[in-house]
Amino acid sequence: MTAIKIRVTGWKALLMLLIAAGFVGYRYYAMQTTLETGAADELRFWLAAEYIAQGLPALEEAVELGDPTAAEELARDIVARDRIEFTEMSARGAPEDLAVRVRIRVDGRVPPVGREVRYFRMRYSTVTGWRMRWETTKLGYYLELF
């Protein structure tokens, strides 16, 4: 059986290189334009669920103790945990396995629990959009090169 050899030289090789660079550039541009909208929405959803869930035991305890003033204040605090904004957002890697770094503000303040700067693994697909896979470390973010 003979092997098929393809040899591209000269202007054809340059054209192939430009097409490949255009494809990679388009994918990077599409990912970056949706990072601050779609990815931010996905992360907001998961972080709000985490912050609200961590505030519920204190509210439950205040209700069980029969302290309506404390329960009302805790309920307001829990509702405020849904107001999440990202002051910084950056990404490294390919859209199929992206490391994202975010600086989080909850109701204009530092998050009530957890760290202000967090790192996540995300995946982007043109069909399903952004999906948060798991939380990663600072080292995992900086080791993600391509």
JSON list of N, CA, C and O in Angstrom, two decimals, residues 51 76-77 79-85 104-112:
[
{"chain": "A", "resi": 51, "resn": "TYR", "atom": "N", "xyz": [-23.63, 31.35, 47.29]},
{"chain": "A", "resi": 51, "resn": "TYR", "atom": "CA", "xyz": [-23.70, 32.36, 48.35]},
{"chain": "A", "resi": 51, "resn": "TYR", "atom": "C", "xyz": [-25.03, 32.31, 49.09]},
{"chain": "A", "resi": 51, "resn": "TYR", "atom": "O", "xyz": [-25.08, 32.45, 50.32]},
{"chain": "A", "resi": 76, "resn": "ARG", "atom": "N", "xyz": [-32.76, 39.97, 54.06]},
{"chain": "A", "resi": 76, "resn": "ARG", "atom": "CA", "xyz": [-32.29, 41.04, 53.16]},
{"chain": "A", "resi": 76, "resn": "ARG", "atom": "C", "xyz": [-30.87, 40.76, 52.70]},
{"chain": "A", "resi": 76, "resn": "ARG", "atom": "O", "xyz": [-30.52, 41.01, 51.53]},
{"chain": "A", "resi": 77, "resn": "ASP", "atom": "N", "xyz": [-30.04, 40.29, 53.62]},
{"chain": "A", "resi": 77, "resn": "ASP", "atom": "CA", "xyz": [-28.65, 39.98, 53.28]},
{"chain": "A", "resi": 77, "resn": "ASP", "atom": "C", "xyz": [-28.59, 38.86, 52.24]},
{"chain": "A", "resi": 77, "resn": "ASP", "atom": "O", "xyz": [-27.81, 38.91, 51.30]},
{"chain": "A", "resi": 79, "resn": "VAL", "atom": "N", "xyz": [-30.92, 38.05, 50.03]},
{"chain": "A", "resi": 79, "resn": "VAL", "atom": "CA", "xyz": [-31.40, 38.58, 48.74]},
{"chain": "A", "resi": 79, "resn": "VAL", "atom": "C", "xyz": [-30.30, 39.41, 48.07]},
{"chain": "A", "resi": 79, "resn": "VAL", "atom": "O", "xyz": [-30.12, 39.36, 46.85]},
{"chain": "A", "resi": 80, "resn": "ALA", "atom": "N", "xyz": [-29.53, 40.16, 48.86]},
{"chain": "A", "resi": 80, "resn": "ALA", "atom": "CA", "xyz": [-28.46, 40.98, 48.31]},
{"chain": "A", "resi": 80, "resn": "ALA", "atom": "C", "xyz": [-27.33, 40.13, 47.72]},
{"chain": "A", "resi": 80, "resn": "ALA", "atom": "O", "xyz": [-26.58, 40.60, 46.86]},
{"chain": "A", "resi": 81, "resn": "ARG", "atom": "N", "xyz": [-27.22, 38.89, 48.15]},
{"chain": "A", "resi": 81, "resn": "ARG", "atom": "CA", "xyz": [-26.16, 38.00, 47.64]},
{"chain": "A", "resi": 81, "resn": "ARG", "atom": "C", "xyz": [-26.38, 37.63, 46.18]},
{"chain": "A", "resi": 81, "resn": "ARG", "atom": "O", "xyz": [-25.49, 37.06, 45.54]},
{"chain": "A", "resi": 82, "resn": "ASP", "atom": "N", "xyz": [-27.53, 37.93, 45.65]},
{"chain": "A", "resi": 82, "resn": "ASP", "atom": "CA", "xyz": [-27.82, 37.66, 44.25]},
{"chain": "A", "resi": 82, "resn": "ASP", "atom": "C", "xyz": [-27.28, 38.75, 43.32]},
{"chain": "A", "resi": 82, "resn": "ASP", "atom": "O", "xyz": [-27.21, 38.57, 42.13]},
{"chain": "A", "resi": 83, "resn": "ARG", "atom": "N", "xyz": [-26.87, 39.89, 43.88]},
{"chain": "A", "resi": 83, "resn": "ARG", "atom": "CA", "xyz": [-26.36, 41.01, 43.08]},
{"chain": "A", "resi": 83, "resn": "ARG", "atom": "C", "xyz": [-24.85, 40.86, 42.88]},
{"chain": "A", "resi": 83, "resn": "ARG", "atom": "O", "xyz": [-24.05, 41.51, 43.54]},
{"chain": "A", "resi": 84, "resn": "ILE", "atom": "N", "xyz": [-24.50, 40.02, 41.96]},
{"chain": "A", "resi": 84, "resn": "ILE", "atom": "CA", "xyz": [-23.09, 39.69, 41.71]},
{"chain": "A", "resi": 84, "resn": "ILE", "atom": "C", "xyz": [-22.62, 40.42, 40.46]},
{"chain": "A", "resi": 84, "resn": "ILE", "atom": "O", "xyz": [-23.29, 40.42, 39.43]},
{"chain": "A", "resi": 85, "resn": "GLU", "atom": "N", "xyz": [-21.45, 41.04, 40.56]},
{"chain": "A", "resi": 85, "resn": "GLU", "atom": "CA", "xyz": [-20.83, 41.66, 39.40]},
{"chain": "A", "resi": 85, "resn": "GLU", "atom": "C", "xyz": [-19.35, 41.27, 39.36]},
{"chain": "A", "resi": 85, "resn": "GLU", "atom": "O", "xyz": [-18.75, 40.95, 40.39]},
{"chain": "A", "resi": 104, "resn": "ILE", "atom": "N", "xyz": [-14.70, 39.17, 42.03]},
{"chain": "A", "resi": 104, "resn": "ILE", "atom": "CA", "xyz": [-16.13, 39.18, 42.34]},
{"chain": "A", "resi": 104, "resn": "ILE", "atom": "C", "xyz": [-16.47, 40.29, 43.33]},
{"chain": "A", "resi": 104, "resn": "ILE", "atom": "O", "xyz": [-15.75, 40.51, 44.30]},
{"chain": "A", "resi": 105, "resn": "ARG", "atom": "N", "xyz": [-17.61, 40.93, 43.07]},
{"chain": "A", "resi": 105, "resn": "ARG", "atom": "CA", "xyz": [-18.23, 41.87, 44.00]},
{"chain": "A", "resi": 105, "resn": "ARG", "atom": "C", "xyz": [-19.67, 41.43, 44.19]},
{"chain": "A", "resi": 105, "resn": "ARG", "atom": "O", "xyz": [-20.37, 41.12, 43.23]},
{"chain": "A", "resi": 106, "resn": "VAL", "atom": "N", "xyz": [-20.10, 41.39, 45.45]},
{"chain": "A", "resi": 106, "resn": "VAL", "atom": "CA", "xyz": [-21.47, 41.04, 45.77]},
{"chain": "A", "resi": 106, "resn": "VAL", "atom": "C", "xyz": [-22.11, 42.25, 46.43]},
{"chain": "A", "resi": 106, "resn": "VAL", "atom": "O", "xyz": [-21.68, 42.68, 47.50]},
{"chain": "A", "resi": 107, "resn": "ASP", "atom": "N", "xyz": [-23.09, 42.82, 45.75]},
{"chain": "A", "resi": 107, "resn": "ASP", "atom": "CA", "xyz": [-23.77, 44.03, 46.22]},
{"chain": "A", "resi": 107, "resn": "ASP", "atom": "C", "xyz": [-22.76, 45.15, 46.49]},
{"chain": "A", "resi": 107, "resn": "ASP", "atom": "O", "xyz": [-22.87, 45.90, 47.45]},
{"chain": "A", "resi": 108, "resn": "GLY", "atom": "N", "xyz": [-21.74, 45.24, 45.62]},
{"chain": "A", "resi": 108, "resn": "GLY", "atom": "CA", "xyz": [-20.74, 46.29, 45.72]},
{"chain": "A", "resi": 108, "resn": "GLY", "atom": "C", "xyz": [-19.66, 46.06, 46.76]},
{"chain": "A", "resi": 108, "resn": "GLY", "atom": "O", "xyz": [-18.79, 46.90, 46.96]},
{"chain": "A", "resi": 109, "resn": "ARG", "atom": "N", "xyz": [-19.69, 44.92, 47.43]},
{"chain": "A", "resi": 109, "resn": "ARG", "atom": "CA", "xyz": [-18.71, 44.62, 48.48]},
{"chain": "A", "resi": 109, "resn": "ARG", "atom": "C", "xyz": [-17.98, 43.32, 48.16]},
{"chain": "A", "resi": 109, "resn": "ARG", "atom": "O", "xyz": [-18.32, 42.61, 47.23]},
{"chain": "A", "resi": 110, "resn": "VAL", "atom": "N", "xyz": [-17.00, 43.01, 49.00]},
{"chain": "A", "resi": 110, "resn": "VAL", "atom": "CA", "xyz": [-16.28, 41.74, 48.91]},
{"chain": "A", "resi": 110, "resn": "VAL", "atom": "C", "xyz": [-17.29, 40.62, 49.19]},
{"chain": "A", "resi": 110, "resn": "VAL", "atom": "O", "xyz": [-18.21, 40.81, 49.99]},
{"chain": "A", "resi": 111, "resn": "PRO", "atom": "N", "xyz": [-17.17, 39.47, 48.55]},
{"chain": "A", "resi": 111, "resn": "PRO", "atom": "CA", "xyz": [-18.13, 38.37, 48.78]},
{"chain": "A", "resi": 111, "resn": "PRO", "atom": "C", "xyz": [-18.24, 38.01, 50.26]},
{"chain": "A", "resi": 111, "resn": "PRO", "atom": "O", "xyz": [-17.25, 38.04, 50.99]},
{"chain": "A", "resi": 112, "resn": "PRO", "atom": "N", "xyz": [-19.45, 37.65, 50.71]},
{"chain": "A", "resi": 112, "resn": "PRO", "atom": "CA", "xyz": [-19.65, 37.33, 52.12]},
{"chain": "A", "resi": 112, "resn": "PRO", "atom": "C", "xyz": [-18.91, 36.07, 52.55]},
{"chain": "A", "resi": 112, "resn": "PRO", "atom": "O", "xyz": [-18.52, 35.94, 53.71]}
]
